[in-house]
mmCIF file of C-alpha atoms in Angstrom:
data_model
loop_
_atom_site.group_PDB
_atom_site.id
_atom_site.type_symbol
_atom_site.label_atom_id
_atom_site.label_comp_id
_atom_site.label_asym_id
_atom_site.label_seq_id
_atom_site.Cartn_x
_atom_site.Cartn_y
_atom_site.Cartn_z
ATOM 1 C CA MET A 1 93.147 138.190 12.546
ATOM 2 C CA ASP A 2 94.014 141.684 11.409
ATOM 3 C CA SER A 3 97.287 143.433 12.161
ATOM 4 C CA GLU A 4 95.714 145.855 14.624
ATOM 5 C CA GLN A 5 94.233 143.022 16.827
ATOM 6 C CA GLU A 6 97.659 141.176 16.654
ATOM 7 C CA ASN A 7 99.379 144.250 17.855
ATOM 8 C CA GLN A 8 96.949 144.698 20.723
ATOM 9 C CA GLU A 9 97.365 141.041 21.797
ATOM 10 C CA GLU A 10 101.043 141.438 21.609
ATOM 11 C CA GLU A 11 100.957 144.507 23.959
ATOM 12 C CA VAL A 12 98.770 142.611 26.406
ATOM 13 C CA ALA A 13 101.160 139.710 26.478
ATOM 14 C CA LYS A 14 104.145 142.043 26.998
ATOM 15 C CA LYS A 15 102.314 143.764 29.887
ATOM 16 C CA ILE A 16 101.542 140.325 31.537
ATOM 17 C CA LYS A 17 105.100 139.255 31.181
ATOM 18 C CA LYS A 18 106.386 142.552 32.681
ATOM 19 C CA GLU A 19 103.997 142.314 35.554
ATOM 20 C CA SER A 20 105.152 138.783 36.406
ATOM 21 C CA GLU A 21 108.771 139.888 36.227
ATOM 22 C CA ASN A 22 108.301 142.902 38.468
ATOM 23 C CA ILE A 23 109.752 142.479 41.901
ATOM 24 C CA PHE A 24 106.632 143.862 43.490
ATOM 25 C CA SER A 25 104.762 140.793 42.202
ATOM 26 C CA GLN A 26 106.835 138.727 44.600
ATOM 27 C CA ILE A 27 106.148 140.996 47.566
ATOM 28 C CA LYS A 28 102.919 140.525 49.713
ATOM 29 C CA ASN A 29 102.900 143.887 51.526
ATOM 30 C CA LYS A 30 103.854 146.496 48.958
ATOM 31 C CA ARG A 31 103.536 149.369 51.442
ATOM 32 C CA ILE A 32 106.895 151.106 51.993
ATOM 33 C CA ALA A 33 108.002 151.791 55.607
ATOM 34 C CA HIS A 34 109.379 155.311 55.441
ATOM 35 C CA ALA A 35 112.769 155.813 57.209
ATOM 36 C CA GLY A 36 112.218 152.373 58.662
ATOM 37 C CA TRP A 37 108.777 153.351 60.001
ATOM 38 C CA ALA A 38 108.120 155.153 63.257
ATOM 39 C CA TYR A 39 109.824 153.864 66.345
ATOM 40 C CA LYS A 40 108.534 154.892 69.850
ATOM 41 C CA LYS A 41 106.363 157.463 67.939
ATOM 42 C CA LYS A 42 109.462 159.059 66.474
ATOM 43 C CA THR A 43 109.905 159.385 62.807
ATOM 44 C CA TYR A 44 113.152 159.516 60.684
ATOM 45 C CA THR A 45 115.129 157.307 63.169
ATOM 46 C CA ASN A 46 116.406 155.231 60.354
ATOM 47 C CA SER A 47 117.434 152.935 63.077
ATOM 48 C CA ILE A 48 118.023 149.225 63.573
ATOM 49 C CA GLU A 49 115.313 149.148 66.258
ATOM 50 C CA ALA A 50 112.700 150.489 63.847
ATOM 51 C CA LEU A 51 113.734 147.880 61.386
ATOM 52 C CA ASN A 52 113.444 145.071 63.947
ATOM 53 C CA ALA A 53 110.170 146.403 65.371
ATOM 54 C CA ASN A 54 108.520 146.489 61.956
ATOM 55 C CA LYS A 55 110.069 143.569 60.048
ATOM 56 C CA HIS A 56 107.023 141.216 60.673
ATOM 57 C CA ASP A 57 104.603 143.708 59.233
ATOM 58 C CA TYR A 58 106.685 145.241 56.310
ATOM 59 C CA GLU A 59 108.895 143.878 53.645
ATOM 60 C CA LEU A 60 109.825 147.075 51.978
ATOM 61 C CA PHE A 61 111.985 149.549 54.082
ATOM 62 C CA GLU A 62 112.930 152.956 52.818
ATOM 63 C CA ILE A 63 116.247 154.195 54.591
ATOM 64 C CA ASP A 64 117.953 157.554 54.278
ATOM 65 C CA LEU A 65 121.638 157.349 53.547
ATOM 66 C CA SER A 66 124.144 160.345 53.813
ATOM 67 C CA TRP A 67 127.820 160.720 53.317
ATOM 68 C CA THR A 68 130.055 161.416 56.179
ATOM 69 C CA SER A 69 132.873 163.937 55.845
ATOM 70 C CA ASP A 70 135.225 161.028 54.958
ATOM 71 C CA TRP A 71 132.875 159.649 52.313
ATOM 72 C CA LYS A 72 131.250 156.761 54.082
ATOM 73 C CA LEU A 73 127.519 156.102 54.332
ATOM 74 C CA VAL A 74 125.431 156.373 57.473
ATOM 75 C CA CYS A 75 121.682 156.225 58.073
ATOM 76 C CA ILE A 76 120.687 159.780 58.594
ATOM 77 C CA HIS A 77 118.249 161.953 56.564
ATOM 78 C CA ASP A 78 120.737 164.839 56.129
ATOM 79 C CA TRP A 79 123.134 166.899 58.271
ATOM 80 C CA LEU A 80 121.507 170.311 57.872
ATOM 81 C CA GLY A 81 117.838 169.444 58.621
ATOM 82 C CA GLY A 82 115.643 169.873 61.640
ATOM 83 C CA PRO A 83 115.953 168.355 65.112
ATOM 84 C CA GLU A 84 114.150 165.252 64.092
ATOM 85 C CA ASN A 85 117.133 164.148 62.105
ATOM 86 C CA HIS A 86 119.603 164.821 65.006
ATOM 87 C CA LEU A 87 117.784 163.369 68.071
ATOM 88 C CA TRP A 88 120.978 161.677 69.168
ATOM 89 C CA ILE A 89 123.453 164.500 68.199
ATOM 90 C CA TYR A 90 122.389 167.216 70.411
ATOM 91 C CA ASP A 91 125.373 169.537 70.025
ATOM 92 C CA THR A 92 126.453 168.745 66.493
ATOM 93 C CA ALA A 93 123.444 169.811 64.289
ATOM 94 C CA ASN A 94 124.586 171.341 60.955
ATOM 95 C CA THR A 95 127.989 169.515 61.255
ATOM 96 C CA ILE A 96 129.041 166.748 58.960
ATOM 97 C CA LEU A 97 130.754 164.223 61.040
ATOM 98 C CA ASP A 98 133.279 161.660 59.950
ATOM 99 C CA TYR A 99 132.432 157.976 60.169
ATOM 100 C CA LYS A 100 134.231 157.240 63.499
ATOM 101 C CA GLU A 101 132.575 160.348 65.165
ATOM 102 C CA PHE A 102 129.042 159.253 64.000
ATOM 103 C CA ASN A 103 129.477 155.756 65.255
ATOM 104 C CA THR A 104 130.928 156.915 68.606
ATOM 105 C CA LEU A 105 127.949 159.282 69.172
ATOM 106 C CA ALA A 106 125.395 156.711 67.909
ATOM 107 C CA ARG A 107 126.665 154.295 70.710
ATOM 108 C CA TRP A 108 125.904 156.897 73.364
ATOM 109 C CA TYR A 109 122.254 157.476 72.349
ATOM 110 C CA LYS A 110 120.056 155.124 74.378
ATOM 111 C CA ASP A 111 116.736 155.295 72.587
ATOM 112 C CA TYR A 112 117.818 153.640 69.358
ATOM 113 C CA THR A 113 120.878 152.721 67.237
ATOM 114 C CA ALA A 114 121.613 154.846 64.386
ATOM 115 C CA CYS A 115 122.891 152.506 61.747
ATOM 116 C CA ASN A 116 125.644 152.759 59.197
ATOM 117 C CA VAL A 117 125.948 151.030 55.806
ATOM 118 C CA GLU A 118 127.772 148.060 57.449
ATOM 119 C CA SER A 119 125.032 147.427 60.045
ATOM 120 C CA LEU A 120 122.218 148.096 57.514
ATOM 121 C CA MET A 121 123.549 145.548 55.175
ATOM 122 C CA ALA A 122 124.203 143.024 57.934
ATOM 123 C CA TRP A 123 120.566 143.489 59.080
ATOM 124 C CA LEU A 124 119.394 142.834 55.431
ATOM 125 C CA ASP A 125 121.577 139.741 55.307
ATOM 126 C CA ASP A 126 120.041 138.471 58.514
ATOM 127 C CA ASN A 127 116.384 139.191 57.314
ATOM 128 C CA PRO A 128 116.131 137.662 53.786
ATOM 129 C CA ASN A 129 112.497 138.380 53.371
ATOM 130 C CA THR A 130 113.125 142.206 53.474
ATOM 131 C CA PHE A 131 113.999 144.720 50.714
ATOM 132 C CA LEU A 132 115.810 148.011 50.928
ATOM 133 C CA VAL A 133 114.724 151.202 49.187
ATOM 134 C CA PRO A 134 117.674 153.511 49.832
ATOM 135 C CA ASP A 135 117.036 157.246 49.720
ATOM 136 C CA ILE A 136 120.393 159.030 48.843
ATOM 137 C CA LYS A 137 119.980 162.653 48.022
ATOM 138 C CA GLU A 138 123.624 163.503 47.321
ATOM 139 C CA LYS A 139 125.927 161.531 44.927
ATOM 140 C CA ASN A 140 123.240 158.881 44.584
ATOM 141 C CA SER A 141 125.082 156.901 41.793
ATOM 142 C CA GLU A 142 128.322 156.890 43.610
ATOM 143 C CA ALA A 143 126.550 155.470 46.795
ATOM 144 C CA LEU A 144 124.797 152.773 44.853
ATOM 145 C CA LYS A 145 128.062 151.921 43.081
ATOM 146 C CA LEU A 146 129.719 151.643 46.475
ATOM 147 C CA ILE A 147 126.970 149.378 47.819
ATOM 148 C CA SER A 148 126.999 147.172 44.685
ATOM 149 C CA GLU A 149 130.756 146.669 45.014
ATOM 150 C CA MET A 150 130.837 146.063 48.739
ATOM 151 C CA TYR A 151 127.609 143.882 48.975
ATOM 152 C CA PRO A 152 126.963 142.100 45.661
ATOM 153 C CA GLU A 153 125.272 139.241 47.353
ATOM 154 C CA ILE A 154 122.333 141.225 48.478
ATOM 155 C CA GLN A 155 122.142 143.665 45.623
ATOM 156 C CA ASP A 156 118.997 142.083 44.170
ATOM 157 C CA ARG A 157 117.125 142.989 47.343
ATOM 158 C CA ILE A 158 117.888 146.563 46.905
ATOM 159 C CA ILE A 159 115.424 148.639 44.980
ATOM 160 C CA ALA A 160 117.398 151.581 43.765
ATOM 161 C CA GLN A 161 115.778 155.072 43.553
ATOM 162 C CA ILE A 162 116.580 157.725 40.831
ATOM 163 C CA TYR A 163 115.523 161.343 40.990
ATOM 164 C CA GLN A 164 116.178 162.437 37.417
ATOM 165 C CA PRO A 165 115.790 160.472 34.066
ATOM 166 C CA ASN A 166 119.397 160.851 33.241
ATOM 167 C CA GLU A 167 120.407 158.739 36.209
ATOM 168 C CA PHE A 168 118.544 155.640 34.881
ATOM 169 C CA SER A 169 121.224 154.241 32.447
ATOM 170 C CA GLU A 170 124.023 154.771 34.920
ATOM 171 C CA ILE A 171 122.165 152.928 37.769
ATOM 172 C CA LYS A 172 121.003 150.159 35.429
ATOM 173 C CA ASN A 173 124.640 149.673 34.300
ATOM 174 C CA LEU A 174 125.488 149.063 37.911
ATOM 175 C CA TRP A 175 123.397 145.752 37.659
ATOM 176 C CA TYR A 176 120.536 147.083 39.738
ATOM 177 C CA LYS A 177 117.598 145.089 38.357
ATOM 178 C CA ASN A 178 114.884 147.065 40.145
ATOM 179 C CA ILE A 179 114.697 150.877 40.007
ATOM 180 C CA ILE A 180 112.087 153.436 41.275
ATOM 181 C CA TRP A 181 111.758 156.776 39.690
ATOM 182 C CA THR A 182 110.994 159.181 42.574
ATOM 183 C CA THR A 183 109.661 162.213 40.699
ATOM 184 C CA TYR A 184 109.450 165.001 43.429
ATOM 185 C CA LYS A 185 112.685 166.563 42.280
ATOM 186 C CA TYR A 186 111.790 166.440 38.575
ATOM 187 C CA THR A 187 110.462 169.788 37.353
ATOM 188 C CA GLY A 188 108.811 168.594 34.135
ATOM 189 C CA THR A 189 105.131 168.233 33.683
ATOM 190 C CA ASN A 190 103.175 164.891 34.153
ATOM 191 C CA SER A 191 103.188 164.534 30.253
ATOM 192 C CA GLN A 192 106.814 164.819 30.268
ATOM 193 C CA VAL A 193 107.076 162.255 32.940
ATOM 194 C CA LEU A 194 105.182 159.854 30.714
ATOM 195 C CA LEU A 195 107.542 160.603 27.849
ATOM 196 C CA GLU A 196 110.559 159.867 30.012
ATOM 197 C CA LEU A 197 109.091 156.643 31.434
ATOM 198 C CA LYS A 198 108.944 155.264 27.870
ATOM 199 C CA LYS A 199 112.714 155.430 27.771
ATOM 200 C CA MET A 200 113.237 153.634 31.132
ATOM 201 C CA ASP A 201 112.534 150.233 32.558
ATOM 202 C CA VAL A 202 111.576 151.072 36.070
ATOM 203 C CA VAL A 203 109.631 148.844 38.423
ATOM 204 C CA ALA A 204 107.687 151.789 40.206
ATOM 205 C CA VAL A 205 107.073 155.492 39.982
ATOM 206 C CA SER A 206 106.895 157.521 43.216
ATOM 207 C CA MET A 207 105.298 160.898 43.441
ATOM 208 C CA ASP A 208 104.245 163.604 45.969
ATOM 209 C CA LYS A 209 100.632 164.559 46.598
ATOM 210 C CA THR A 210 100.717 167.470 44.110
ATOM 211 C CA ARG A 211 101.584 165.104 41.141
ATOM 212 C CA MET A 212 99.011 162.605 42.404
ATOM 213 C CA GLN A 213 96.300 165.173 42.535
ATOM 214 C CA ASN A 214 97.347 166.297 38.971
ATOM 215 C CA GLY A 215 96.559 162.810 37.802
ATOM 216 C CA LEU A 216 99.954 161.156 37.232
ATOM 217 C CA ALA A 217 99.000 157.798 38.781
ATOM 218 C CA ARG A 218 95.877 157.633 36.746
ATOM 219 C CA MET A 219 97.895 158.563 33.529
ATOM 220 C CA THR A 220 100.090 155.655 34.158
ATOM 221 C CA SER A 221 97.344 153.199 35.164
ATOM 222 C CA ASP A 222 97.597 150.957 32.067
ATOM 223 C CA SER A 223 101.363 150.441 32.643
ATOM 224 C CA TRP A 224 103.014 147.479 34.212
ATOM 225 C CA TYR A 225 104.921 149.282 37.150
ATOM 226 C CA TYR A 226 103.554 150.295 40.438
ATOM 227 C CA THR A 227 102.789 153.767 41.636
ATOM 228 C CA TYR A 228 103.475 155.213 45.137
ATOM 229 C CA VAL A 229 102.780 158.545 46.863
ATOM 230 C CA HIS A 230 104.703 159.802 49.803
ATOM 231 C CA THR A 231 104.474 160.383 52.727
ATOM 232 C CA LEU A 232 100.872 159.542 53.914
ATOM 233 C CA ASN A 233 100.013 158.824 57.486
ATOM 234 C CA THR A 234 96.215 158.919 57.753
ATOM 235 C CA ILE A 235 93.409 156.654 56.708
ATOM 236 C CA LYS A 236 91.734 159.590 55.063
ATOM 237 C CA ASP A 237 94.771 160.378 52.923
ATOM 238 C CA LEU A 238 95.023 156.721 52.008
ATOM 239 C CA GLN A 239 91.494 156.661 50.827
ATOM 240 C CA ILE A 240 92.071 159.847 48.842
ATOM 241 C CA ALA A 241 95.122 158.380 47.228
ATOM 242 C CA ARG A 242 93.116 155.249 46.308
ATOM 243 C CA ASN A 243 90.654 157.483 44.506
ATOM 244 C CA PHE A 244 93.581 158.977 42.486
ATOM 245 C CA TRP A 245 94.526 155.473 41.293
ATOM 246 C CA VAL A 246 97.741 155.171 43.405
ATOM 247 C CA ASP A 247 98.775 151.546 44.085
ATOM 248 C CA GLU A 248 100.478 152.082 47.374
ATOM 249 C CA ILE A 249 102.018 154.595 49.707
ATOM 250 C CA MET A 250 105.138 155.413 51.771
ATOM 251 C CA THR A 251 104.218 155.798 55.351
ATOM 252 C CA ASP A 252 105.510 156.483 58.875
ATOM 253 C CA PHE A 253 102.484 155.177 60.767
ATOM 254 C CA LEU A 254 100.012 153.271 58.616
#
């Protein structure tokens, strides 16, 4: 056997080993329920009700977490966005609440229960077949550090997201075994994405439709990690994504 063939076989063996170690190999339904999935036809609820309504169909739940004014984490997409993020805070849009204010207002809203980091982690603890994909757009590493310190017993069921390559080492050093690179904030080309991926040990790469259409999923098709595109909600879009070699999607409705 020549050295070239040995190298090829070694690479195949490495890929098989990586695939078997990837957390997604343990998960039947690899589709990610975006913001807990829709609840009563409403998106972005990030609510306990959405989690409970969909836990028999999904294993992977993406939940938005934002900081309160006193630096605690609550389940809301952001404080400055559109009305869909403030369905239960009618008179406080564009106001960053403190933790007590958030939880007080959340109790008054009848349609669903806006969760906080405590109730979210309690739900995870009660539902051992589920996994959390936290979406934290501000001070991501600080939030993940806080979660790892407060809830080490369920850290292995949290699939951390990073938004820039320079976050990888810091998050890995927090003992997160499973990391997704969500590339929509990264301004480099797809070729630069591939170069950065060689420096990281991620379990999945997520992209928007533009990167998908520019061929990123196909460019990574011989790698051992999974590819996701967000956020797709029609069968037609899902079929298109399949044609672009995407493994799975984040979705509100599918």
